[in-house]
PDB file of C-alpha atoms in Angstrom:
ATOM      1  CA  MET T   1       0.000   0.000   0.000  1.00  0.00           C
ATOM      2  CA  ALA T   2       1.352   3.400  -1.042  1.00  0.00           C
ATOM      3  CA  ARG T   3       2.748   5.574   1.737  1.00  0.00           C
ATOM      4  CA  ALA T   4       1.154   8.987   2.075  1.00  0.00           C
ATOM      5  CA  PRO T   5       3.656  11.824   1.601  1.00  0.00           C
ATOM      6  CA  ASN T   6       4.580  13.864   4.660  1.00  0.00           C
ATOM      7  CA  PRO T   7       3.425  17.454   4.092  1.00  0.00           C
ATOM      8  CA  ASN T   8       6.196  18.729   6.385  1.00  0.00           C
ATOM      9  CA  SER T   9       8.974  17.021   4.435  1.00  0.00           C
ATOM     10  CA  CYS T  10      10.899  19.144   1.902  1.00  0.00           C
ATOM     11  CA  LYS T  11      11.631  18.221  -1.663  1.00  0.00           C
ATOM     12  CA  PRO T  12      15.215  17.271  -2.527  1.00  0.00           C
ATOM     13  CA  LYS T  13      15.725  20.385  -4.685  1.00  0.00           C
ATOM     14  CA  SER T  14      14.499  22.670  -1.936  1.00  0.00           C
ATOM     15  CA  CYS T  15      16.737  21.096   0.729  1.00  0.00           C
ATOM     16  CA  THR T  16      19.771  23.048  -0.411  1.00  0.00           C
ATOM     17  CA  LYS T  17      21.895  25.230   1.841  1.00  0.00           C
ATOM     18  CA  LYS T  18      19.895  28.180   2.947  1.00  0.00           C
ATOM     19  CA  ARG T  19      21.211  31.421   1.447  1.00  0.00           C
ATOM     20  CA  LYS T  20      21.257  34.762   3.198  1.00  0.00           C
ATOM     21  CA  SER T  21      18.152  36.686   2.380  1.00  0.00           C
ATOM     22  CA  SER T  22      17.704  40.406   2.490  1.00  0.00           C
ATOM     23  CA  VAL T  23      14.888  42.786   3.056  1.00  0.00           C
ATOM     24  CA  ALA T  24      14.450  46.287   1.810  1.00  0.00           C
ATOM     25  CA  PHE T  25      15.970  48.939   4.044  1.00  0.00           C
ATOM     26  CA  GLY T  26      15.775  52.305   2.388  1.00  0.00           C
ATOM     27  CA  ASP T  27      18.086  52.308  -0.686  1.00  0.00           C
ATOM     28  CA  ASN T  28      20.281  49.513   0.687  1.00  0.00           C
ATOM     29  CA  ASN T  29      19.859  45.917   1.737  1.00  0.00           C
ATOM     30  CA  VAL T  30      20.000  44.495   5.217  1.00  0.00           C
ATOM     31  CA  LEU T  31      21.594  41.100   5.624  1.00  0.00           C
ATOM     32  CA  ASP T  32      20.009  38.414   7.757  1.00  0.00           C
ATOM     33  CA  ASN T  33      20.820  38.724  11.452  1.00  0.00           C
ATOM     34  CA  GLU T  34      22.293  42.198  10.837  1.00  0.00           C
ATOM     35  CA  SER T  35      21.383  44.803  13.370  1.00  0.00           C
ATOM     36  CA  PRO T  36      20.625  48.394  12.322  1.00  0.00           C
ATOM     37  CA  VAL T  37      23.890  49.548  13.894  1.00  0.00           C
ATOM     38  CA  GLU T  38      25.914  46.960  11.993  1.00  0.00           C
ATOM     39  CA  HIS T  39      24.090  47.825   8.803  1.00  0.00           C
ATOM     40  CA  LYS T  40      24.856  51.530   9.245  1.00  0.00           C
ATOM     41  CA  LYS T  41      28.544  50.838   9.883  1.00  0.00           C
ATOM     42  CA  ARG T  42      28.753  48.673   6.769  1.00  0.00           C
ATOM     43  CA  ILE T  43      27.141  51.340   4.597  1.00  0.00           C
ATOM     44  CA  ILE T  44      29.423  54.065   5.981  1.00  0.00           C
ATOM     45  CA  HIS T  45      32.494  51.895   5.367  1.00  0.00           C
ATOM     46  CA  ARG T  46      31.364  51.212   1.797  1.00  0.00           C
ATOM     47  CA  ASP T  47      30.793  54.921   1.072  1.00  0.00           C
ATOM     48  CA  VAL T  48      34.123  55.929   2.604  1.00  0.00           C
ATOM     49  CA  GLU T  49      35.957  53.314   0.543  1.00  0.00           C
ATOM     50  CA  ARG T  50      34.200  54.464  -2.651  1.00  0.00           C
ATOM     51  CA  GLN T  51      35.151  58.086  -1.956  1.00  0.00           C
ATOM     52  CA  ARG T  52      38.766  57.078  -1.234  1.00  0.00           C
ATOM     53  CA  ARG T  53      39.042  55.246  -4.548  1.00  0.00           C
ATOM     54  CA  GLN T  54      37.579  58.200  -6.448  1.00  0.00           C
ATOM     55  CA  GLU T  55      40.043  60.590  -4.815  1.00  0.00           C
ATOM     56  CA  MET T  56      42.963  58.266  -5.552  1.00  0.00           C
ATOM     57  CA  ALA T  57      41.899  58.003  -9.192  1.00  0.00           C
ATOM     58  CA  ALA T  58      41.664  61.799  -9.494  1.00  0.00           C
ATOM     59  CA  LEU T  59      45.077  62.305  -7.868  1.00  0.00           C
ATOM     60  CA  TYR T  60      46.625  59.656 -10.119  1.00  0.00           C
ATOM     61  CA  GLN T  61      45.286  61.354 -13.252  1.00  0.00           C
ATOM     62  CA  SER T  62      46.572  64.708 -12.012  1.00  0.00           C
ATOM     63  CA  LEU T  63      50.039  63.259 -11.333  1.00  0.00           C
ATOM     64  CA  ARG T  64      50.120  61.491 -14.695  1.00  0.00           C
ATOM     65  CA  SER T  65      49.365  64.734 -16.528  1.00  0.00           C
ATOM     66  CA  LEU T  66      52.523  66.312 -15.023  1.00  0.00           C
ATOM     67  CA  VAL T  67      54.915  63.588 -16.189  1.00  0.00           C
ATOM     68  CA  PRO T  68      56.289  63.767 -19.764  1.00  0.00           C
ATOM     69  CA  ASP T  69      55.128  60.989 -22.074  1.00  0.00           C
ATOM     70  CA  GLU T  70      58.695  59.749 -22.577  1.00  0.00           C
ATOM     71  CA  TYR T  71      58.695  58.463 -18.984  1.00  0.00           C
ATOM     72  CA  LEU T  72      55.361  56.645 -19.383  1.00  0.00           C
ATOM     73  CA  GLN T  73      55.540  55.468 -22.984  1.00  0.00           C
ATOM     74  CA  GLY T  74      54.810  51.762 -23.354  1.00  0.00           C
ATOM     75  CA  LYS T  75      53.818  51.425 -19.695  1.00  0.00           C
ATOM     76  CA  ARG T  76      50.269  50.305 -18.909  1.00  0.00           C
ATOM     77  CA  SER T  77      49.997  49.372 -15.256  1.00  0.00           C
ATOM     78  CA  ILE T  78      49.773  51.924 -12.470  1.00  0.00           C
ATOM     79  CA  SER T  79      52.893  50.489 -10.824  1.00  0.00           C
ATOM     80  CA  ASP T  80      54.866  51.050 -14.050  1.00  0.00           C
ATOM     81  CA  HIS T  81      53.578  54.618 -14.164  1.00  0.00           C
ATOM     82  CA  MET T  82      54.705  55.139 -10.577  1.00  0.00           C
ATOM     83  CA  HIS T  83      58.202  53.866 -11.423  1.00  0.00           C
ATOM     84  CA  GLY T  84      58.321  56.224 -14.411  1.00  0.00           C
ATOM     85  CA  THR T  85      57.218  59.111 -12.223  1.00  0.00           C
ATOM     86  CA  VAL T  86      59.950  58.332  -9.684  1.00  0.00           C
ATOM     87  CA  LYS T  87      62.565  58.422 -12.462  1.00  0.00           C
ATOM     88  CA  TYR T  88      61.233  61.766 -13.671  1.00  0.00           C
ATOM     89  CA  VAL T  89      61.294  63.263 -10.166  1.00  0.00           C
ATOM     90  CA  ARG T  90      64.885  62.082  -9.647  1.00  0.00           C
ATOM     91  CA  HIS T  91      65.885  63.564 -13.003  1.00  0.00           C
ATOM     92  CA  MET T  92      64.326  66.917 -12.127  1.00  0.00           C
ATOM     93  CA  LYS T  93      65.988  66.861  -8.712  1.00  0.00           C
ATOM     94  CA  ARG T  94      69.400  66.466 -10.349  1.00  0.00           C
ATOM     95  CA  LYS T  95      68.654  69.386 -12.666  1.00  0.00           C
ATOM     96  CA  VAL T  96      67.532  71.551  -9.753  1.00  0.00           C
ATOM     97  CA  ASP T  97      70.647  70.647  -7.755  1.00  0.00           C
ATOM     98  CA  GLU T  98      72.827  71.618 -10.733  1.00  0.00           C
ATOM     99  CA  LEU T  99      71.084  74.964 -11.090  1.00  0.00           C
ATOM    100  CA  ILE T 100      71.352  75.652  -7.364  1.00  0.00           C
ATOM    101  CA  SER T 101      75.070  74.879  -7.482  1.00  0.00           C
ATOM    102  CA  LYS T 102      75.547  77.179 -10.463  1.00  0.00           C
ATOM    103  CA  ARG T 103      73.548  79.941  -8.782  1.00  0.00           C
ATOM    104  CA  ASP T 104      75.632  79.673  -5.607  1.00  0.00           C
ATOM    105  CA  GLU T 105      78.852  79.871  -7.618  1.00  0.00           C
ATOM    106  CA  LEU T 106      77.655  82.971  -9.462  1.00  0.00           C
ATOM    107  CA  GLN T 107      76.555  84.618  -6.219  1.00  0.00           C
ATOM    108  CA  GLU T 108      79.995  84.015  -4.730  1.00  0.00           C
ATOM    109  CA  LEU T 109      81.637  85.495  -7.812  1.00  0.00           C
ATOM    110  CA  THR T 110      79.521  88.649  -7.731  1.00  0.00           C
ATOM    111  CA  LYS T 111      79.975  89.452  -4.032  1.00  0.00           C
ATOM    112  CA  PRO T 112      81.624  92.834  -3.366  1.00  0.00           C
ATOM    113  CA  GLY T 113      85.379  92.437  -2.949  1.00  0.00           C
ATOM    114  CA  CYS T 114      85.393  88.977  -4.466  1.00  0.00           C
ATOM    115  CA  SER T 115      87.761  88.345  -7.375  1.00  0.00           C
ATOM    116  CA  PHE T 116      85.741  87.356 -10.423  1.00  0.00           C
ATOM    117  CA  SER T 117      86.536  84.533 -12.794  1.00  0.00           C
ATOM    118  CA  ILE T 118      84.337  83.033 -15.478  1.00  0.00           C
ATOM    119  CA  LEU T 119      83.284  79.421 -15.266  1.00  0.00           C
ATOM    120  CA  THR T 120      84.119  78.483 -18.879  1.00  0.00           C
ATOM    121  CA  GLU T 121      86.173  80.339 -21.466  1.00  0.00           C
ATOM    122  CA  PHE T 122      84.476  80.732 -24.830  1.00  0.00           C
ATOM    123  CA  THR T 123      84.902  82.320 -28.273  1.00  0.00           C
ATOM    124  CA  VAL T 124      82.199  83.681 -30.575  1.00  0.00           C
ATOM    125  CA  SER T 125      83.092  84.227 -34.248  1.00  0.00           C
ATOM    126  CA  LEU T 126      81.007  85.429 -37.198  1.00  0.00           C
ATOM    127  CA  ASN T 127      81.361  87.747 -40.203  1.00  0.00           C
ATOM    128  CA  LYS T 128      85.152  88.210 -39.733  1.00  0.00           C
ATOM    129  CA  THR T 129      84.546  89.333 -36.167  1.00  0.00           C
ATOM    130  CA  SER T 130      85.466  87.290 -33.127  1.00  0.00           C
ATOM    131  CA  VAL T 131      85.065  87.730 -29.380  1.00  0.00           C
ATOM    132  CA  ARG T 132      87.034  85.728 -26.833  1.00  0.00           C
ATOM    133  CA  VAL T 133      86.156  85.791 -23.142  1.00  0.00           C
ATOM    134  CA  GLN T 134      88.640  84.396 -20.625  1.00  0.00           C
ATOM    135  CA  SER T 135      89.733  84.737 -17.024  1.00  0.00           C
ATOM    136  CA  SER T 136      92.325  87.302 -16.007  1.00  0.00           C
ATOM    137  CA  THR T 137      93.979  88.596 -12.846  1.00  0.00           C
ATOM    138  CA  THR T 138      91.454  91.421 -12.538  1.00  0.00           C
ATOM    139  CA  GLY T 139      88.417  89.305 -13.265  1.00  0.00           C
ATOM    140  CA  MET T 140      87.617  88.800 -16.941  1.00  0.00           C
ATOM    141  CA  GLN T 141      89.462  89.644 -20.148  1.00  0.00           C
ATOM    142  CA  ILE T 142      87.572  90.200 -23.387  1.00  0.00           C
ATOM    143  CA  ILE T 143      89.382  90.247 -26.733  1.00  0.00           C
ATOM    144  CA  LEU T 144      87.486  91.717 -29.679  1.00  0.00           C
ATOM    145  CA  LYS T 145      88.832  91.309 -33.226  1.00  0.00           C
ATOM    146  CA  THR T 146      86.962  93.190 -35.935  1.00  0.00           C
ATOM    147  CA  THR T 147      87.488  94.633 -39.441  1.00  0.00           C
ATOM    148  CA  LEU T 148      88.153  98.299 -40.123  1.00  0.00           C
ATOM    149  CA  ARG T 149      85.262  98.567 -42.585  1.00  0.00           C
ATOM    150  CA  GLY T 150      81.829  97.311 -41.649  1.00  0.00           C
ATOM    151  CA  GLY T 151      83.091  95.856 -38.437  1.00  0.00           C
ATOM    152  CA  LEU T 152      81.458  95.829 -35.056  1.00  0.00           C
ATOM    153  CA  PRO T 153      81.418  99.325 -33.503  1.00  0.00           C
ATOM    154  CA  LEU T 154      83.183  99.318 -30.156  1.00  0.00           C
ATOM    155  CA  SER T 155      80.459 101.485 -28.602  1.00  0.00           C
ATOM    156  CA  LYS T 156      77.774  98.911 -29.430  1.00  0.00           C
ATOM    157  CA  PHE T 157      79.937  96.129 -28.000  1.00  0.00           C
ATOM    158  CA  LEU T 158      80.507  98.049 -24.761  1.00  0.00           C
ATOM    159  CA  SER T 159      76.765  98.691 -24.506  1.00  0.00           C
ATOM    160  CA  VAL T 160      76.121  94.932 -24.554  1.00  0.00           C
ATOM    161  CA  LEU T 161      78.686  94.334 -21.827  1.00  0.00           C
ATOM    162  CA  ASN T 162      77.176  97.063 -19.672  1.00  0.00           C
ATOM    163  CA  GLY T 163      73.716  95.612 -20.156  1.00  0.00           C
ATOM    164  CA  GLU T 164      74.955  92.284 -18.801  1.00  0.00           C
ATOM    165  CA  GLY T 165      76.341  93.872 -15.621  1.00  0.00           C
ATOM    166  CA  LEU T 166      79.975  94.254 -16.721  1.00  0.00           C
ATOM    167  CA  SER T 167      82.144  97.361 -16.522  1.00  0.00           C
ATOM    168  CA  VAL T 168      85.262  97.779 -18.635  1.00  0.00           C
ATOM    169  CA  ILE T 169      88.067  99.089 -16.436  1.00  0.00           C
ATOM    170  CA  SER T 170      90.682  99.237 -19.214  1.00  0.00           C
ATOM    171  CA  CYS T 171      90.818  98.873 -22.994  1.00  0.00           C
ATOM    172  CA  VAL T 172      93.841  98.711 -25.307  1.00  0.00           C
ATOM    173  CA  SER T 173      93.136  99.031 -29.054  1.00  0.00           C
ATOM    174  CA  THR T 174      95.568  98.382 -31.904  1.00  0.00           C
ATOM    175  CA  ASN T 175      95.381  98.048 -35.690  1.00  0.00           C
ATOM    176  CA  ALA T 176      96.490  94.716 -37.100  1.00  0.00           C
ATOM    177  CA  ASN T 177      96.014  92.915 -40.429  1.00  0.00           C
ATOM    178  CA  GLU T 178      93.419  95.364 -41.829  1.00  0.00           C
ATOM    179  CA  GLY T 179      91.440  95.107 -38.642  1.00  0.00           C
ATOM    180  CA  GLN T 180      91.286  96.224 -35.051  1.00  0.00           C
ATOM    181  CA  LEU T 181      92.155  94.372 -31.892  1.00  0.00           C
ATOM    182  CA  HIS T 182      90.591  95.486 -28.599  1.00  0.00           C
ATOM    183  CA  VAL T 183      91.780  93.919 -25.347  1.00  0.00           C
ATOM    184  CA  MET T 184      89.513  94.801 -22.431  1.00  0.00           C
ATOM    185  CA  GLU T 185      89.677  94.075 -18.720  1.00  0.00           C
ATOM    186  CA  SER T 186      86.276  94.012 -17.036  1.00  0.00           C
ATOM    187  CA  GLU T 187      84.587  93.323 -13.728  1.00  0.00           C
ATOM    188  CA  VAL T 188      81.045  92.769 -12.499  1.00  0.00           C
ATOM    189  CA  ASP T 189      79.211  95.894 -11.333  1.00  0.00           C
ATOM    190  CA  GLN T 190      78.615  95.962  -7.598  1.00  0.00           C
ATOM    191  CA  GLY T 191      75.136  94.837  -6.683  1.00  0.00           C
ATOM    192  CA  ARG T 192      74.487  93.238 -10.088  1.00  0.00           C
ATOM    193  CA  SER T 193      74.474  89.604 -11.142  1.00  0.00           C
ATOM    194  CA  PHE T 194      76.264  88.082 -14.122  1.00  0.00           C
ATOM    195  CA  ASP T 195      75.008  85.262 -16.325  1.00  0.00           C
ATOM    196  CA  GLN T 196      77.749  83.867 -18.550  1.00  0.00           C
ATOM    197  CA  THR T 197      75.304  81.898 -20.716  1.00  0.00           C
ATOM    198  CA  LYS T 198      73.224  85.009 -21.352  1.00  0.00           C
ATOM    199  CA  LEU T 199      76.316  87.033 -22.290  1.00  0.00           C
ATOM    200  CA  GLN T 200      77.387  84.377 -24.781  1.00  0.00           C
ATOM    201  CA  LYS T 201      73.905  84.408 -26.331  1.00  0.00           C
ATOM    202  CA  ARG T 202      73.846  88.224 -26.569  1.00  0.00           C
ATOM    203  CA  LEU T 203      77.256  88.274 -28.268  1.00  0.00           C
ATOM    204  CA  LYS T 204      76.110  85.732 -30.848  1.00  0.00           C
ATOM    205  CA  GLU T 205      73.024  87.823 -31.596  1.00  0.00           C
ATOM    206  CA  LEU T 206      75.162  90.948 -31.874  1.00  0.00           C
ATOM    207  CA  LEU T 207      77.542  89.396 -34.411  1.00  0.00           C
ATOM    208  CA  TYR T 208      74.713  87.789 -36.349  1.00  0.00           C
ATOM    209  CA  ASN T 209      73.012  91.177 -36.856  1.00  0.00           C
ATOM    210  CA  LEU T 210      76.104  92.862 -38.283  1.00  0.00           C
TER     211      LEU T 210
END
């Protein structure tokens, strides 16, 4: 005789492991056996974490925009980008240290009562006119060789030197080989700074415009 089914027994498919259910709680879900306090803490933690990730993403994009592409080219992961950024920062630090060192040297050279000497001797030549700048016992010696006709006027040359903070304390001029040779001794004006690179650039422009 057939056995009557037990109405309280569960079907095999329904006897699976009971999953956590949730009930509506405002705009969020409340887990089973979760108190209101625990639910509130979980929601706050989730929102704080979401805000932190958004801020980190914004800061990362801002940092990435400041780094030249050559340091990030071919790199895809964030860690690779961070390594590229570190290399860029180290490179810029070296450049800044070099500029600070150069600035300190120039400041020492331009102090009142300090003997002046240039950092690197150089020569600028163009259109049969040449200018050589070198160290001397008084500070700096400038030798100007120019042609008699169409050459560089000495007054214009002295104006450039004065504009760069240099005063000529002596000048000896002689005629030689259809040209003129001017040997000048100069020093930095008190209270003014001297930029050797800028002087070299100004002299090139001066000769180019002859």
